[in-house]
Short mmCIF file of C-alpha atoms in Angstrom, two decimals:
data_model
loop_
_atom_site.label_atom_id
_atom_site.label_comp_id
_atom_site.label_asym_id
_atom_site.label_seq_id
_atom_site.Cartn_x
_atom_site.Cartn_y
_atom_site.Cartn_z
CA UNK A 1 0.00 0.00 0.00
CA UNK A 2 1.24 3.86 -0.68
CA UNK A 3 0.38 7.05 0.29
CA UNK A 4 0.92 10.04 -1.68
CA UNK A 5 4.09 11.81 -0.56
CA UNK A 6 2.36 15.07 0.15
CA UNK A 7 -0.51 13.35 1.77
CA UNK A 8 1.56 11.99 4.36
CA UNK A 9 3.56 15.92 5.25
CA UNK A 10 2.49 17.19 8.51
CA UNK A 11 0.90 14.16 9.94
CA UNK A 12 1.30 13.29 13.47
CA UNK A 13 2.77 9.77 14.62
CA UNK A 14 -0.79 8.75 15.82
CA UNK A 15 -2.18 9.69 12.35
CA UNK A 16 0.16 7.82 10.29
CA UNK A 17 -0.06 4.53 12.58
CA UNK A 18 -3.94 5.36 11.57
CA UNK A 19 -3.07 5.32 8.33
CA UNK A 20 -0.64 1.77 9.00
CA UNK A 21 -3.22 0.42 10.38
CA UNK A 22 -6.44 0.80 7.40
CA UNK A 23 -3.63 -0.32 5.11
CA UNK A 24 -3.31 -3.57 6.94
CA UNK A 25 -7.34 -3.62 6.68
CA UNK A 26 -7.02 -3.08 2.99
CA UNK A 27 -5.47 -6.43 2.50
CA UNK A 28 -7.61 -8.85 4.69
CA UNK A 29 -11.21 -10.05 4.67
CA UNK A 30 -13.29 -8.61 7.48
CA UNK A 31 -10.49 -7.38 9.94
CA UNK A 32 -11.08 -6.80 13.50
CA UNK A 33 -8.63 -4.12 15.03
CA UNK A 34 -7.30 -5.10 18.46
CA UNK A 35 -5.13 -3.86 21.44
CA UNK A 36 -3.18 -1.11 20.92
CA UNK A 37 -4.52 -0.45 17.46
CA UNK A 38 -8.05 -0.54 18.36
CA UNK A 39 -6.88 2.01 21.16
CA UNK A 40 -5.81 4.66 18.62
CA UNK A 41 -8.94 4.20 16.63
CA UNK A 42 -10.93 4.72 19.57
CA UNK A 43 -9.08 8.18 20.13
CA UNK A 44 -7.59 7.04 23.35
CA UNK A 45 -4.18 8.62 23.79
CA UNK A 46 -1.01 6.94 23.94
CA UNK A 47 2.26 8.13 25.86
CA UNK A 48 5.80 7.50 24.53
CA UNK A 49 4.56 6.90 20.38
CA UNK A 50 2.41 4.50 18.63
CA UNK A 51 4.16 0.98 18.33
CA UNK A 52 5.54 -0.05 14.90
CA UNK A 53 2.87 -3.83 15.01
CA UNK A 54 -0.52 -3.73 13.95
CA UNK A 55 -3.00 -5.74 15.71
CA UNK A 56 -5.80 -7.48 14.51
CA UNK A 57 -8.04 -10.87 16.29
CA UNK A 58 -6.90 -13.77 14.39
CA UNK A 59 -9.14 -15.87 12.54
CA UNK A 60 -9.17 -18.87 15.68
CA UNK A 61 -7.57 -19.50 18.42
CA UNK A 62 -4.35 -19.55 17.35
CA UNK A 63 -2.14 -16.02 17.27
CA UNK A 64 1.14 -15.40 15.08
CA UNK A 65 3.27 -12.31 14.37
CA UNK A 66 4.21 -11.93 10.81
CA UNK A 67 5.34 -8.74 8.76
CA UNK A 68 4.36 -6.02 11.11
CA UNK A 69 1.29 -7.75 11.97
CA UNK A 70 0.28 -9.68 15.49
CA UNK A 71 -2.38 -11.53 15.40
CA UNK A 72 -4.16 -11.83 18.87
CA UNK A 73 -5.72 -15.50 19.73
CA UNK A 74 -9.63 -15.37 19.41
CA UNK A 75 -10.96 -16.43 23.15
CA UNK A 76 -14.77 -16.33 21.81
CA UNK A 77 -15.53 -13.83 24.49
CA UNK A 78 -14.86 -10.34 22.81
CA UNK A 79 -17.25 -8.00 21.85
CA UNK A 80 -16.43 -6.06 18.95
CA UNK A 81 -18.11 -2.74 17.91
CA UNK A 82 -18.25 -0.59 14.56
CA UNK A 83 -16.62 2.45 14.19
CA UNK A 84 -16.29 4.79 11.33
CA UNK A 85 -17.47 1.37 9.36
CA UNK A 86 -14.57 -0.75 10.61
CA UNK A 87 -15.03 -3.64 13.19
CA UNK A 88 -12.84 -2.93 16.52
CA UNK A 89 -13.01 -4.48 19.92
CA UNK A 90 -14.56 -2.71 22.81
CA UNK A 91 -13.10 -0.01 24.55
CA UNK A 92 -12.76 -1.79 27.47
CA UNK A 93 -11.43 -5.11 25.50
CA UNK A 94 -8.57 -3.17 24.25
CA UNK A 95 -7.78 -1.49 27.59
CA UNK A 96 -7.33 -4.87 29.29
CA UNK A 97 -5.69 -6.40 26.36
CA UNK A 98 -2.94 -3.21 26.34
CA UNK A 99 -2.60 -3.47 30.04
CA UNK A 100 -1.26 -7.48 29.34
CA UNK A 101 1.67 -5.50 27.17
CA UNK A 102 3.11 -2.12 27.81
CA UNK A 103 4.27 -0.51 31.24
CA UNK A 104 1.76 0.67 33.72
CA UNK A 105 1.94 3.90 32.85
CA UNK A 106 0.62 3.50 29.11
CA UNK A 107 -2.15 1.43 30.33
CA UNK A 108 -3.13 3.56 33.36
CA UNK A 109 -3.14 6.45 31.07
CA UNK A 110 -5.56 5.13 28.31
CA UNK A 111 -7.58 3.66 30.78
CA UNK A 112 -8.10 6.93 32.67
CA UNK A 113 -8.88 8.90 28.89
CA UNK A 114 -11.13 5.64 28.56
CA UNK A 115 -13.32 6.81 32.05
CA UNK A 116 -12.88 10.05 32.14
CA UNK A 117 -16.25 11.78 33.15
CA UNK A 118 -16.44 15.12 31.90
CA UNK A 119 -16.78 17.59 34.30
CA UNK A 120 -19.53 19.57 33.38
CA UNK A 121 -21.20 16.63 31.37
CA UNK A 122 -20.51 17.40 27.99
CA UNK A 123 -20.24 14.06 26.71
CA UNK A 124 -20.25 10.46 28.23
CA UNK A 125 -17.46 8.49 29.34
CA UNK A 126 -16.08 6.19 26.43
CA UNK A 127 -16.62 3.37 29.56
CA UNK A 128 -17.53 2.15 32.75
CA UNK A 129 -15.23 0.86 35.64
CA UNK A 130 -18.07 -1.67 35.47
CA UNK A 131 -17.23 -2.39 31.90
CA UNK A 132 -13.42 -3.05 32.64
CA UNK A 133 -13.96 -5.51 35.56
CA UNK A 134 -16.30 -7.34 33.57
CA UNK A 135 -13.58 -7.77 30.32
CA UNK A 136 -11.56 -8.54 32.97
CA UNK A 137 -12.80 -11.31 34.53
CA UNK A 138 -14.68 -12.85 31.49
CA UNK A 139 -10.62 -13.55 30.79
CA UNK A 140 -9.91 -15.14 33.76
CA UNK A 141 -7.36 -17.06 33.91
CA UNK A 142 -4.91 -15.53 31.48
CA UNK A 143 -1.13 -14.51 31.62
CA UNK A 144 -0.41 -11.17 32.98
CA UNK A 145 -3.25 -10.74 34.99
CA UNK A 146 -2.03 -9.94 37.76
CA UNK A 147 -0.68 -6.88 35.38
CA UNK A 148 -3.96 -5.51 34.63
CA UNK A 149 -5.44 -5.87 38.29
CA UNK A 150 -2.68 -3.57 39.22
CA UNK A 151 -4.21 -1.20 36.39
CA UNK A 152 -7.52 -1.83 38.00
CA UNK A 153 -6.90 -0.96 40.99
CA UNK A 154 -5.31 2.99 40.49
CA UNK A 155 -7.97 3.37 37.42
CA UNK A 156 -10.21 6.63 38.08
CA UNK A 157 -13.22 8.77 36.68
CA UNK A 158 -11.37 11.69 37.81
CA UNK A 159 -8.21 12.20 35.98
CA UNK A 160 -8.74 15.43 33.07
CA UNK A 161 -5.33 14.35 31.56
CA UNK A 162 -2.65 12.01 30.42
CA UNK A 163 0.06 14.21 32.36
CA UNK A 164 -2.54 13.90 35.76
CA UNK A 165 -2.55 10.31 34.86
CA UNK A 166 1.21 10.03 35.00
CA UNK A 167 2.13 12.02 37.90
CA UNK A 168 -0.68 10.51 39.72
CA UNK A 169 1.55 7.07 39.69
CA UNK A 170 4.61 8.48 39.98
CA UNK A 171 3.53 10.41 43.35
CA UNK A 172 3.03 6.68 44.40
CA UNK A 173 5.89 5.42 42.99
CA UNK A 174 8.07 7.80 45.20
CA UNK A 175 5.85 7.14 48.51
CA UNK A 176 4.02 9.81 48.76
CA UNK A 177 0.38 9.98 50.33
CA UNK A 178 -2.24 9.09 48.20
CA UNK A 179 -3.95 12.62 46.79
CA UNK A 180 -7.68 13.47 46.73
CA UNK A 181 -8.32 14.17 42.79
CA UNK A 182 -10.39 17.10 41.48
CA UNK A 183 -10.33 18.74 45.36
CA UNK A 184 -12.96 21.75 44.81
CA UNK A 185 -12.39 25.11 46.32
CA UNK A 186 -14.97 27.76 46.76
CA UNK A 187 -13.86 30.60 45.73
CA UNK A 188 -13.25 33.79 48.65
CA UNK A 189 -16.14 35.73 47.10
CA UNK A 190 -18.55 32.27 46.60
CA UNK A 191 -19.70 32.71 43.21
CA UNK A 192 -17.42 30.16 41.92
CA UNK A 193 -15.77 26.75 42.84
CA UNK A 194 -11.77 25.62 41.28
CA UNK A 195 -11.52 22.28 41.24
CA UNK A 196 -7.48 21.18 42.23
CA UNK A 197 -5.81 18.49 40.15
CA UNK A 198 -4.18 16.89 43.07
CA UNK A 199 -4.87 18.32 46.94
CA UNK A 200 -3.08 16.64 50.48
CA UNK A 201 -5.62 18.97 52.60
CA UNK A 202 -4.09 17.03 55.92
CA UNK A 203 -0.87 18.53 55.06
CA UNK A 204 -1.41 22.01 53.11
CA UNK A 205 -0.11 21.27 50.17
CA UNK A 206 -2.10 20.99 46.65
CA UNK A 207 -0.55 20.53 43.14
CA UNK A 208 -1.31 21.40 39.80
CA UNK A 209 -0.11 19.03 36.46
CA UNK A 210 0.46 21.59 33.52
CA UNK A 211 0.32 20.39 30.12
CA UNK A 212 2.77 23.08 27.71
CA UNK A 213 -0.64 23.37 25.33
CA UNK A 214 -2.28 25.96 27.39
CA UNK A 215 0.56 28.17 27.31
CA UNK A 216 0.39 28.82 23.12
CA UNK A 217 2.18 31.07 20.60
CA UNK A 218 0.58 34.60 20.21
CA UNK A 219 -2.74 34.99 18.06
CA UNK A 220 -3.53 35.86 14.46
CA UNK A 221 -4.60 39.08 15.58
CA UNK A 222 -1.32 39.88 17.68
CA UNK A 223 -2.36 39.19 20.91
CA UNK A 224 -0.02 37.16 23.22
CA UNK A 225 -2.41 33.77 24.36
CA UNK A 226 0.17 32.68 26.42
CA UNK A 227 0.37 36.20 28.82
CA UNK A 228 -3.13 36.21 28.84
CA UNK A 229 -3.11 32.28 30.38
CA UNK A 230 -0.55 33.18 32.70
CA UNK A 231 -2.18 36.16 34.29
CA UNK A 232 -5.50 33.86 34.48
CA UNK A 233 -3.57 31.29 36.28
CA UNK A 234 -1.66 33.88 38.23
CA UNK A 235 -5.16 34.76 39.77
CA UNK A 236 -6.62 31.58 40.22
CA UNK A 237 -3.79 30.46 42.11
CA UNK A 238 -4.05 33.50 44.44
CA UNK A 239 -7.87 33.00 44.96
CA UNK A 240 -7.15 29.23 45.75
CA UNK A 241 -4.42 30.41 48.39
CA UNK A 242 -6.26 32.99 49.88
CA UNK A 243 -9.44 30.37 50.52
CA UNK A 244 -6.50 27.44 51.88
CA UNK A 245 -3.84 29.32 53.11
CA UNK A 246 -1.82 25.84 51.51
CA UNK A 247 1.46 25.53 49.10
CA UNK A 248 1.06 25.36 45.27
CA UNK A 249 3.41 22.83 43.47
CA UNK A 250 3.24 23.15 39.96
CA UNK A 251 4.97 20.63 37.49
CA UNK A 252 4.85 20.19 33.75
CA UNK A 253 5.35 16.62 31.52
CA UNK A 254 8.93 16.99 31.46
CA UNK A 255 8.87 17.03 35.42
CA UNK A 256 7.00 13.92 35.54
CA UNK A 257 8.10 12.22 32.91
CA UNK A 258 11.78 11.93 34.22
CA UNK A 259 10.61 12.06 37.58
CA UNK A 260 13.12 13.37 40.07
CA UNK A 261 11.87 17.11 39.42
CA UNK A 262 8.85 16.04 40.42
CA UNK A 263 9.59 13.97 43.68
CA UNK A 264 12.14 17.23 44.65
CA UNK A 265 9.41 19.91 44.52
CA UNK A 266 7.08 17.32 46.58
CA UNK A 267 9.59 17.15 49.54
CA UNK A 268 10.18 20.85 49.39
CA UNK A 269 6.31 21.16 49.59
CA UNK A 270 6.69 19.48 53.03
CA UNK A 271 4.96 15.82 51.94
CA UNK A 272 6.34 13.08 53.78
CA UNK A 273 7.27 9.81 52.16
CA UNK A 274 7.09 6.37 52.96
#
């Protein structure tokens, strides 16, 4: 299969493993997209880059990898779905199925996009908790279960982000208390409530996981976005410390992502660790 040279300019990883993966459709009967690959069909994001397999159920019961393409053993159990008039697993079958593969991390964060409950309801969650137990256990027994019950276990509704996602395990990597998610804060004057990304009210510390996107390059019209974003934030952190009286930690994906930036700012915040 080809793509037209210019076609292919500008696209991002995700959207050329897109592209990887309906050629690999192209040349079999009835394909069912699996795993990983039924992930990034789905829209679910994926941390660290797309992998370089496709994956597709096998025909039975019996699984191979050949030219770029892994076949996953058919258990009889999956429930595959439509989209965009191709035949994918579930949501929640691919979520379990990742979580046998990658690090904890990739699978905590596409499970976390997979619940996610919007805040102010603006669309449903893609699944249920409910939904992932049940894929779950209709698998029982299977090898690297034990894997995905750790996923299971730190899975939320309440993550807004891959980077919250990330740092969430990494604060319990390092052994630091567990934080309450989406703490809200009234604000001084009560006509409006901030909701923290991570709070430790028994210590008086709360931290906030920023993503580089909200800080963008300055407007057709002239205007600098990124000033603009930092004054807002400027103020809402004020509000939130004049209602508390706690410390703000702020980190961005770089300070999660290798970690020790992270852990440092924590321990100058005053959390203890076990």
């Amino acid at each position: 299969m080809y793509l037209d040279p210019h076609d292919a300019l500008g696209r991002t990883a995700l959207q050329q493993y897109r592209q990887l993966a309906f050629a690999v459709g192209h040349q079999r009967k009835s394909p069912v997209f699996a795993a990983i690959t039924a992930a990034v069909l789905h829209g679910l994001p994926v941390i660290g880059g797309p992998p370089a397999e496709v994956f597709v159920l096998a025909g039975g019961s019996s699984g191979r990898r050949r030219n770029g393409v892994v076949e996953i053993p058919r258990r009889g159990t999956e429930t595959i779905v439509r989209l965009d008039g191709r035949s994918v697993t579930s949501v929640a079958e691919c979520v379990i199925e990742v979580a046998r593969r990658v690090p904890l991390v990739t699978a905590l964060v596409l499970a976390d996009a997979a619940l996610s409950v919007p805040r102010f309801g603006a669309s449903a969650p893609r699944c249920g908790i409910d939904d992932l137990h049940a894929a779950y256990s209709a698998r029982l027994p299977f090898r690297c279960s034990r894997r995905v019950l750790a996923l299971l276990q730190r899975a939320t509704t309440q993550s807004d982000s891959p980077l919250e996602s990330m740092s969430r395990l990494r604060i319990e990597e390092f052994g630091f208390p567990a934080p309450v998610l989406q703490f809200p804060v009234p604000s001084p004057s009560g006509t409006r409530v901030r909701y923290l990304d991570f709070a430790w009210p028994e210590h008086g510390v709360w931290g906030e996981a920023d993503g580089r996107g909200k800080y963008g390059a300055a407007r057709v019209d002239g205007s600098n976005a990124a000033a603009e974003v930092i004054l807002r934030e400027k103020r809402r952190e004020d509000e939130i410390r004049m209602a508390t009286g706690w410390r703000c930690v702020r980190w961005d994906w770089r300070d999660a992502w290798t970690g020790d930036p992270l852990r440092e700012a924590l321990v100058r915040a005053g959390l203890p660790r076990t």
